[in-house]
PDB file of C-alpha atoms in Angstrom:
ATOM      1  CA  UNK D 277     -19.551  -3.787  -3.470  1.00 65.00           C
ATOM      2  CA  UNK D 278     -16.820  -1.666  -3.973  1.00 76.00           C
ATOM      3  CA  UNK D 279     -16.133   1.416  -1.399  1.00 90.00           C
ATOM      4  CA  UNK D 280     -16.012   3.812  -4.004  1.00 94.00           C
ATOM      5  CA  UNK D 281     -18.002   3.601  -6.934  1.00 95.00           C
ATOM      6  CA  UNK D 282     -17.093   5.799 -10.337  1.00 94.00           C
ATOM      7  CA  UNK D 283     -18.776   5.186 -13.991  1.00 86.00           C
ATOM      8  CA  UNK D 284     -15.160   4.776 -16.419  1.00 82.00           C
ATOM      9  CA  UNK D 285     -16.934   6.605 -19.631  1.00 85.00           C
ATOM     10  CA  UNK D 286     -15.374   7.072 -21.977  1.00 91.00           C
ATOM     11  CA  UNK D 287     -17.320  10.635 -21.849  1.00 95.00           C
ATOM     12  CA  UNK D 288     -17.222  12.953 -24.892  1.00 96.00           C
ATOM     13  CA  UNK D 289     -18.382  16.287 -25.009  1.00 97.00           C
ATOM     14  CA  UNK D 290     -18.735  19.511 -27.053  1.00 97.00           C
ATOM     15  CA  UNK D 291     -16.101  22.287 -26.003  1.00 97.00           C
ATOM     16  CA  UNK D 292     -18.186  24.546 -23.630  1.00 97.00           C
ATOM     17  CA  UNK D 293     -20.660  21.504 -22.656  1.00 97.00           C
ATOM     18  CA  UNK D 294     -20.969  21.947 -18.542  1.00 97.00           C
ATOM     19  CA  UNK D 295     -20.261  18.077 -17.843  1.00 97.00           C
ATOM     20  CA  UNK D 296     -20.946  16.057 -15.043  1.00 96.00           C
ATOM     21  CA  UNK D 297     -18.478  13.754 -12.985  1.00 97.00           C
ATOM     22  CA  UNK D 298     -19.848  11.337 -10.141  1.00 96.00           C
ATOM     23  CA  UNK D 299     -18.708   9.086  -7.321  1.00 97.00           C
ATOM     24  CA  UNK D 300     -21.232   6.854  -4.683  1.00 97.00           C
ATOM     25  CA  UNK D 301     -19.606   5.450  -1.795  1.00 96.00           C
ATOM     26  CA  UNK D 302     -20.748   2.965   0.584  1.00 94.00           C
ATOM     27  CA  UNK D 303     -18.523   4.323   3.550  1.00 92.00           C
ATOM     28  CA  UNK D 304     -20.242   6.554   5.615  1.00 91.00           C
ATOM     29  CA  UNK D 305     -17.227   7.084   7.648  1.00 89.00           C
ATOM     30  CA  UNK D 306     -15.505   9.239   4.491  1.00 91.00           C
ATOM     31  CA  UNK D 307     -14.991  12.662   5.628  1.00 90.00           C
ATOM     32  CA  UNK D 308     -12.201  13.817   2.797  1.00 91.00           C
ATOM     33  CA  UNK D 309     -13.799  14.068  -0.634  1.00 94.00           C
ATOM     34  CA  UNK D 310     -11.036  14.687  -3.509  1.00 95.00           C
ATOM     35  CA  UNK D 311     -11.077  14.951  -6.956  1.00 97.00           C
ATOM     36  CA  UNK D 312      -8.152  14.368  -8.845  1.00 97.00           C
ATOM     37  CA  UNK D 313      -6.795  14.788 -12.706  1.00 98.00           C
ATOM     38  CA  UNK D 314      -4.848  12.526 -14.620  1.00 97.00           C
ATOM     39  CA  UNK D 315      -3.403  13.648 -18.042  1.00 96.00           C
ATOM     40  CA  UNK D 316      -2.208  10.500 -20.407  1.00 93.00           C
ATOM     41  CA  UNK D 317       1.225   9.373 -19.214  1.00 90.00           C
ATOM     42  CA  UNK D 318       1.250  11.659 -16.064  1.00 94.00           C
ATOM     43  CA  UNK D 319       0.390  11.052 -12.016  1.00 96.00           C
ATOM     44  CA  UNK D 320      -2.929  12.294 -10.681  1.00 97.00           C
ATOM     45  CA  UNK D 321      -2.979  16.111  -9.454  1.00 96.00           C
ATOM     46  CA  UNK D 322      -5.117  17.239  -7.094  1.00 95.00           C
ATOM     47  CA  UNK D 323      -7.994  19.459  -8.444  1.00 96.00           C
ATOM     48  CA  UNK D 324     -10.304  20.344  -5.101  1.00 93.00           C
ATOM     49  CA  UNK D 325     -11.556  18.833  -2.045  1.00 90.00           C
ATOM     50  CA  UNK D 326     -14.357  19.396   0.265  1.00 91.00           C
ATOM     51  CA  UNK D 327     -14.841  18.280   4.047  1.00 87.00           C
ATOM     52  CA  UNK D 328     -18.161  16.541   4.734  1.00 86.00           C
ATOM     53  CA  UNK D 329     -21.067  17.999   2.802  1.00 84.00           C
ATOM     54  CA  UNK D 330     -21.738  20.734   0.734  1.00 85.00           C
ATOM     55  CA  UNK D 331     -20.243  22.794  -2.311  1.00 91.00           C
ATOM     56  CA  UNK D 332     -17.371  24.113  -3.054  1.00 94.00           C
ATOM     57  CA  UNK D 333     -16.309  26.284  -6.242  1.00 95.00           C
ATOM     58  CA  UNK D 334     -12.776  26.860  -7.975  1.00 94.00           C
ATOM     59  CA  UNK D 335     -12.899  28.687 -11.120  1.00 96.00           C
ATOM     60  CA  UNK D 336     -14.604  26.636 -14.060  1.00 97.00           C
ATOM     61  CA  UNK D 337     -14.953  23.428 -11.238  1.00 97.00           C
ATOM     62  CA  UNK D 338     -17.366  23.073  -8.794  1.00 97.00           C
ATOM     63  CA  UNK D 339     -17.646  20.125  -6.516  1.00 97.00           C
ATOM     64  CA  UNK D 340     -20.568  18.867  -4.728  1.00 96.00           C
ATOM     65  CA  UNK D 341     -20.971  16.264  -1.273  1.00 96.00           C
ATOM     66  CA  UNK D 342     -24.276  15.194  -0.533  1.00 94.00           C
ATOM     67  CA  UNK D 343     -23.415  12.337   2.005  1.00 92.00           C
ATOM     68  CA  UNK D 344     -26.777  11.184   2.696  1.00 92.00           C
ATOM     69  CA  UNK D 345     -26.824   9.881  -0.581  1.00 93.00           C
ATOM     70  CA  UNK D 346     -23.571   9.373  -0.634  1.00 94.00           C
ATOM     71  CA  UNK D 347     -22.790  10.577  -3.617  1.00 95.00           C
ATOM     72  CA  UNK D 348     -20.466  13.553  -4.787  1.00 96.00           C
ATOM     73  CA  UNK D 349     -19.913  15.167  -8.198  1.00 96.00           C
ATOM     74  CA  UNK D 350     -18.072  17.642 -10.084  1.00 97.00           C
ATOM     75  CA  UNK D 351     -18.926  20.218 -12.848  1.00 97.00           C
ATOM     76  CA  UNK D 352     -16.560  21.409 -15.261  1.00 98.00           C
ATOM     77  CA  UNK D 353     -18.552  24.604 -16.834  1.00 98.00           C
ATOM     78  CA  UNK D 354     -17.315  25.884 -20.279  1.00 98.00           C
ATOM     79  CA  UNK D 355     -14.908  22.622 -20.874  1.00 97.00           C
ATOM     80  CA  UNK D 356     -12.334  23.177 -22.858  1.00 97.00           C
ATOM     81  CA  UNK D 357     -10.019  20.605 -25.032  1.00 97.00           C
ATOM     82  CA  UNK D 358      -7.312  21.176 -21.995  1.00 97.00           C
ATOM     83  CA  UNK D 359      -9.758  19.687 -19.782  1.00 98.00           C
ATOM     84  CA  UNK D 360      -9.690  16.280 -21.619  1.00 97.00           C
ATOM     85  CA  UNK D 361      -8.359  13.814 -18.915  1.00 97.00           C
ATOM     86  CA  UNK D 362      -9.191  11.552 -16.261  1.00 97.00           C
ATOM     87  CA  UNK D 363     -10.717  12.158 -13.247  1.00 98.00           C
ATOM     88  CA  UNK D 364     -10.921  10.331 -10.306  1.00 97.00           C
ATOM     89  CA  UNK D 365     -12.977  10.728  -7.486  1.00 97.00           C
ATOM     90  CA  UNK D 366     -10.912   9.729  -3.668  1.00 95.00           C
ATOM     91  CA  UNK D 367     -12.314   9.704  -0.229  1.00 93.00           C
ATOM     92  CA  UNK D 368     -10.939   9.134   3.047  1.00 88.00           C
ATOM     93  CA  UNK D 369     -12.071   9.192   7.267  1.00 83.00           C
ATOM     94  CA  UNK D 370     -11.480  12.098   8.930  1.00 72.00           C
ATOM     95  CA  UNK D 371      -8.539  10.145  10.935  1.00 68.00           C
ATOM     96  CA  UNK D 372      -6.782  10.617   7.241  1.00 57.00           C
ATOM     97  CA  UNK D 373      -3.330   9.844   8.748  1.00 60.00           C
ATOM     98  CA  UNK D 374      -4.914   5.937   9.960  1.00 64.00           C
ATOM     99  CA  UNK D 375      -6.966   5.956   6.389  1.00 74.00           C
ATOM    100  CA  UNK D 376      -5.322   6.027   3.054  1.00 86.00           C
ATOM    101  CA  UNK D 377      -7.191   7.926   0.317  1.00 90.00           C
ATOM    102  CA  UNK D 378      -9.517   5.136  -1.478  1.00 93.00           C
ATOM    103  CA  UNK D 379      -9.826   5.768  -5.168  1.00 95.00           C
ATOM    104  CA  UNK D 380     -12.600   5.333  -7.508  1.00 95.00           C
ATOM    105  CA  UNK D 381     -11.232   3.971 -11.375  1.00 94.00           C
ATOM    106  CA  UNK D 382     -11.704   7.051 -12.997  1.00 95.00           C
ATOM    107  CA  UNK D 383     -13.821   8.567 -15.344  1.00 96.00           C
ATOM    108  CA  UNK D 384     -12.011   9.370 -18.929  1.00 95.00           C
ATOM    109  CA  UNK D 385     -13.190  12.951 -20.546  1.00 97.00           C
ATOM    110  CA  UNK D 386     -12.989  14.044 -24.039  1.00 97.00           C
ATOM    111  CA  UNK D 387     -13.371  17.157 -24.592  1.00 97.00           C
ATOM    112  CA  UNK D 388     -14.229  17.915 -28.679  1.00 97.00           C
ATOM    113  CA  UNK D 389     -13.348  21.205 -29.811  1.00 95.00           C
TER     114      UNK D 389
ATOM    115  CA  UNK Z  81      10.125  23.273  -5.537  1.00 67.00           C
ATOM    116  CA  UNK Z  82      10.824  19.864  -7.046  1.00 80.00           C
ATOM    117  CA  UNK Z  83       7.953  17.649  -7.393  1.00 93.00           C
ATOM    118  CA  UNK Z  84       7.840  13.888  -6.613  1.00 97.00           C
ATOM    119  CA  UNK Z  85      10.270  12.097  -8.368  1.00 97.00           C
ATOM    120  CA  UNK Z  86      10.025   8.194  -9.621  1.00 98.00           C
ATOM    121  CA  UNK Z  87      12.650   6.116 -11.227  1.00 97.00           C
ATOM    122  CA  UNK Z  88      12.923   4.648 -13.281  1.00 97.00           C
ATOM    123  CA  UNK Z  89       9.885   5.557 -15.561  1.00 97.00           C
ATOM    124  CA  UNK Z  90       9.588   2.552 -17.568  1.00 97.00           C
ATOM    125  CA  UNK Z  91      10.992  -0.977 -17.154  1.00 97.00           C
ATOM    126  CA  UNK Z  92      10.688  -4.771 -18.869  1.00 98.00           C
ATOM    127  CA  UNK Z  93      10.594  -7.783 -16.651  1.00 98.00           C
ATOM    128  CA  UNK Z  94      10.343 -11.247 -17.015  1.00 97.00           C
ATOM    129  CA  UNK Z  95       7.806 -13.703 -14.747  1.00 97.00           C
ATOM    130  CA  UNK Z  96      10.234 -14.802 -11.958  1.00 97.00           C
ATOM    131  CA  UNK Z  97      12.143 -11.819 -11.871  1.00 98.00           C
ATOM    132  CA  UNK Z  98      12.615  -8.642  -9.014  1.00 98.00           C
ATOM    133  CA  UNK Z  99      11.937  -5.100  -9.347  1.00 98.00           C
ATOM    134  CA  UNK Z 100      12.877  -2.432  -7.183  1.00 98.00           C
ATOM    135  CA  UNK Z 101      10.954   1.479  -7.870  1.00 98.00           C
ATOM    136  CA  UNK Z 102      12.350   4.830  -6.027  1.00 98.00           C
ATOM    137  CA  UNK Z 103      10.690   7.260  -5.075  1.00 98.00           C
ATOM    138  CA  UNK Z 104      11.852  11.172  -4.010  1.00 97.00           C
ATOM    139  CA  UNK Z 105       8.913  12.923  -2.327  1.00 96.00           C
ATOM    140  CA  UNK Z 106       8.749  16.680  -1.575  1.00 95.00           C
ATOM    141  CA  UNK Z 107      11.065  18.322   0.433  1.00 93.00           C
ATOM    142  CA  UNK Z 108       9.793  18.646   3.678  1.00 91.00           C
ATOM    143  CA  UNK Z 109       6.887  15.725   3.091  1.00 91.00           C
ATOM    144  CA  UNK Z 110       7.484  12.911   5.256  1.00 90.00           C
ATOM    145  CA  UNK Z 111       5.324  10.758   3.914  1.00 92.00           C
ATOM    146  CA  UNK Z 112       5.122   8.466   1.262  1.00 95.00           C
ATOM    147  CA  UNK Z 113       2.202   6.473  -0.204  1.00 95.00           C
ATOM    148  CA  UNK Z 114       2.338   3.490  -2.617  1.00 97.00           C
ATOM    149  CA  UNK Z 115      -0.330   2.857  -5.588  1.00 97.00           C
ATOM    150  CA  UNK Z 116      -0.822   0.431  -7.814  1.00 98.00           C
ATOM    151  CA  UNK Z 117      -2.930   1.642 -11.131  1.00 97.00           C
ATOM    152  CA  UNK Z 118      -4.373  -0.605 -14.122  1.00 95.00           C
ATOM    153  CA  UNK Z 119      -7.069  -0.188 -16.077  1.00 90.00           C
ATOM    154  CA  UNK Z 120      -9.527  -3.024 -14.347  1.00 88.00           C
ATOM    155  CA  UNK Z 121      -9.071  -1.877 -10.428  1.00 91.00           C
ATOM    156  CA  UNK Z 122      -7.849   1.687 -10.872  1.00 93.00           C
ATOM    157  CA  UNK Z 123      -5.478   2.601  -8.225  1.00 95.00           C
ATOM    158  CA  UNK Z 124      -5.368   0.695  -5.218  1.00 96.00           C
ATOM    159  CA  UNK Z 125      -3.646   1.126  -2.485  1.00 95.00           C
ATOM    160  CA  UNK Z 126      -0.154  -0.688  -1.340  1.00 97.00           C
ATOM    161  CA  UNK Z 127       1.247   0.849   1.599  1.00 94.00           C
ATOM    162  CA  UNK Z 128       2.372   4.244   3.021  1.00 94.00           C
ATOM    163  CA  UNK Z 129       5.015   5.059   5.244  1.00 94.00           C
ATOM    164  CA  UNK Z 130       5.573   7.658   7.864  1.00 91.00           C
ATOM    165  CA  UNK Z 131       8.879   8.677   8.864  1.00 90.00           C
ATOM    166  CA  UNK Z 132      11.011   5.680   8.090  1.00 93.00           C
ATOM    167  CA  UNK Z 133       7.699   2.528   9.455  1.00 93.00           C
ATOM    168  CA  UNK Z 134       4.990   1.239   7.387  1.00 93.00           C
ATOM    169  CA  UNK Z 135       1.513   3.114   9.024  1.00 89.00           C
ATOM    170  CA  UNK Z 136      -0.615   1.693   6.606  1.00 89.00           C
ATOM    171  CA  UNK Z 137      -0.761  -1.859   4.473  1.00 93.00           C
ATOM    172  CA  UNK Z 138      -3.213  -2.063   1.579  1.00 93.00           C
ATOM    173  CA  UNK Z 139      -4.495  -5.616   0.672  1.00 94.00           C
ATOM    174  CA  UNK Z 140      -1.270  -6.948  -1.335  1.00 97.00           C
ATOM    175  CA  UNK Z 141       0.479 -10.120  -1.198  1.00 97.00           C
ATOM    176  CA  UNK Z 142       3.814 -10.196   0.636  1.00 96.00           C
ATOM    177  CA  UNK Z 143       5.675 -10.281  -2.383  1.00 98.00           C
ATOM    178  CA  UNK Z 144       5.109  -5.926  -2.784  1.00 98.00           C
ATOM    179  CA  UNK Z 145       7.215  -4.721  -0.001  1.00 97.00           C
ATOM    180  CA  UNK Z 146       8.671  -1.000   0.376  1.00 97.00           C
ATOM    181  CA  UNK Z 147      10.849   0.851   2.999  1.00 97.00           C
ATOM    182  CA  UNK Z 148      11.655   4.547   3.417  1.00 97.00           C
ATOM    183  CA  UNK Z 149      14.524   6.031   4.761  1.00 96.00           C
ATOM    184  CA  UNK Z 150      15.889   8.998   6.875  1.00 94.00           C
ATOM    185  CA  UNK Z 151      15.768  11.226   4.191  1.00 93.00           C
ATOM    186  CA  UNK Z 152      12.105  10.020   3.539  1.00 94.00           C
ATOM    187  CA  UNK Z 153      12.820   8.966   0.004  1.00 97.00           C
ATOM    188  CA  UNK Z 154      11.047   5.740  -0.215  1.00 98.00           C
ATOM    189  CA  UNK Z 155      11.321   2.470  -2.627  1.00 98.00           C
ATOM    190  CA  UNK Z 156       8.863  -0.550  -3.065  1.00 98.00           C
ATOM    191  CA  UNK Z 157      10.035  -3.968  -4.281  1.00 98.00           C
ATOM    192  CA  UNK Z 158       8.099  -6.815  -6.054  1.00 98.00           C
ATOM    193  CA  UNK Z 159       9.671 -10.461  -5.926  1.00 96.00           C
ATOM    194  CA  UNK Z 160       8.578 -13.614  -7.917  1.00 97.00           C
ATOM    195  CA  UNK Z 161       6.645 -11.272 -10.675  1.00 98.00           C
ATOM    196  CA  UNK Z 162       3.472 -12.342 -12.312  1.00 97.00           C
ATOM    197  CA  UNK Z 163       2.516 -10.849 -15.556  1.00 97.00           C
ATOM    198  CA  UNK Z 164      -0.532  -9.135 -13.711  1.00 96.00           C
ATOM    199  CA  UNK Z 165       1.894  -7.324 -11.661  1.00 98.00           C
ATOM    200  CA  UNK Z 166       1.785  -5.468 -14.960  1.00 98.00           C
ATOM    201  CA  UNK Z 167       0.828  -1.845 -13.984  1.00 97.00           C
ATOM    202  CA  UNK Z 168       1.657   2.076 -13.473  1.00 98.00           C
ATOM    203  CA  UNK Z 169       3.240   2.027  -9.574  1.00 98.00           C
ATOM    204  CA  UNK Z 170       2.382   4.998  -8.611  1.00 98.00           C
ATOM    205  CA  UNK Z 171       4.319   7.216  -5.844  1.00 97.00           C
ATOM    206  CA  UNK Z 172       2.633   9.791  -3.856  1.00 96.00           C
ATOM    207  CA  UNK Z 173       3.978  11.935  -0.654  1.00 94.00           C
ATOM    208  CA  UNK Z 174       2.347  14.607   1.910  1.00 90.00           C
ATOM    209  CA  UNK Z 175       3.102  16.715   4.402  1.00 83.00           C
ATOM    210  CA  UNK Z 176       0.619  15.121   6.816  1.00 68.00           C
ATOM    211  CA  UNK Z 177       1.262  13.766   9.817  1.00 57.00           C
ATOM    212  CA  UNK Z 178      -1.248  14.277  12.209  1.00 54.00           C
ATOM    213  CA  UNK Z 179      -3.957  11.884  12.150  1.00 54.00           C
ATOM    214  CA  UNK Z 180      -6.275  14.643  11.129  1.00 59.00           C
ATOM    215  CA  UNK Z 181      -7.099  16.832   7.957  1.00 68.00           C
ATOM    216  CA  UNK Z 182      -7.129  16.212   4.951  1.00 74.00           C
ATOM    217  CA  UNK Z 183      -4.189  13.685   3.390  1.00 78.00           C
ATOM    218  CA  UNK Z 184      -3.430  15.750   0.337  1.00 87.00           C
ATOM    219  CA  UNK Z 185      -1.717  13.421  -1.985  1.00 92.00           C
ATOM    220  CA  UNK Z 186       1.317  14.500  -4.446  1.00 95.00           C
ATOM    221  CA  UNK Z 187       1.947  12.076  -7.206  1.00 97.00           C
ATOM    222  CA  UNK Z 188       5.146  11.471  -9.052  1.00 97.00           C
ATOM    223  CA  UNK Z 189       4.636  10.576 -12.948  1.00 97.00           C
ATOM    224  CA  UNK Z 190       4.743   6.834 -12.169  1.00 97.00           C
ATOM    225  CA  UNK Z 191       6.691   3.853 -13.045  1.00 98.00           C
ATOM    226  CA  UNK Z 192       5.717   1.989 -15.869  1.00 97.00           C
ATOM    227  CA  UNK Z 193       6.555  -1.543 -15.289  1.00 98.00           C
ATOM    228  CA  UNK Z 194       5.334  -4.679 -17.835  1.00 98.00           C
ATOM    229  CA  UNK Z 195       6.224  -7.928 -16.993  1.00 98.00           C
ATOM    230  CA  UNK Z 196       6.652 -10.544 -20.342  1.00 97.00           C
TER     231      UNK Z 196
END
């Protein structure tokens, strides 16, 4: 079993669709929770991240941390073409200098106008 | 504020062959993290260095090797290349360097390397 778990898609969606991006993780020591964005031909940016559990909201993105499911997510509300990309989900101890962010593959969103 | 830089973008090798990638970080960020990306294991992780020695070694044989200098720029070589070294080598850097808090990653655009 991989550490971090993330469903590739493809997913396609209406423009203005809320969608839904999720990671499980089998590493209960993951204190970091990141979610980045990858445009075609570009490096991941970061978009958020969130310490342990909880929610945290930035604009149209919200990202959630339930860690005793182990499972976080990320809604995009009132997507937009722009927001067609992929996004990957990363995760890492809270000793983040000794731990290297672990990626999941990456979930590829299209949004339809 | 420049972002981090990776040369060169795109490059052909043959099996056999050597590559050699550079990376620039951010002014100021000391460290620099390695990735590999393809589309079957999505990025994994290489190695990451921390003011010029190796503080972290992903799962990679010993033919992916990097160093990183007193100016923190960094580079990362491959020896004896296999056609699955195919891949986008990804460069990151951060200002971390505590062992605490969050390691917020900057990527560079990548190198693109294929290998025939």
């Amino acid at each position: 079993q991989k550490e971090v778990e993330q469903d590739p898609g493809p997913l396609s969606v209406p423009e203005g669709a809320i969608v839904s991006l999720n990671c499980t993780y089998s590493n209960s020591a993951f204190q970091y929770f990141m979610w980045y964005r990858q445009y075609s031909r570009k490096g991941p940016e970061l978009l958020m991240y969130t310490y342990s559990s909880g929610n945290k909201e930035d604009g149209r993105f919200t990202a959630q941390v339930d860690k005793s499911s182990k499972y976080i997510s990320l809604f995009i509300r009132d997507s937009q073409p722009s927001d067609s990309a992929t996004y990957l989900c990363a995760m890492s101890g809270v000793d983040s200098g000794n731990t290297p962010l672990v990626f999941g593959k990456g979930t590829r969103l299209s949004v339809i106008a | 504020k420049a972002g981090v830089t990776q040369t060169p973008r795109y490059l052909i090798k043959t099996r056999g062959q050597q590559v050699t990638l550079s990376c620039s970080p951010i002014s100021g960020h000391r460290s620099v993290s390695w990735y590999q990306q393809t589309p079957g294991q999505g990025l994994q992780f290489l190695f990451e260095y921390f003011s010029e020695t190796q503080r972290n070694k992903g799962n990679f044989p010993g033919r992916f090797s990097g160093r990183q200098f007193s100016n923190s720029r960094s580079e990362m070589n491959v020896s004896t290349l296999e056609l699955g070294d195919s891949a986008l080598y990804l460069c990151a850097s951060s200002s971390a360097g505590g062992s605490s808090g969050a390691n917020v990653l900057t990527f560079g655009a990548g190198s693109r390397l294929t290998v025939l």
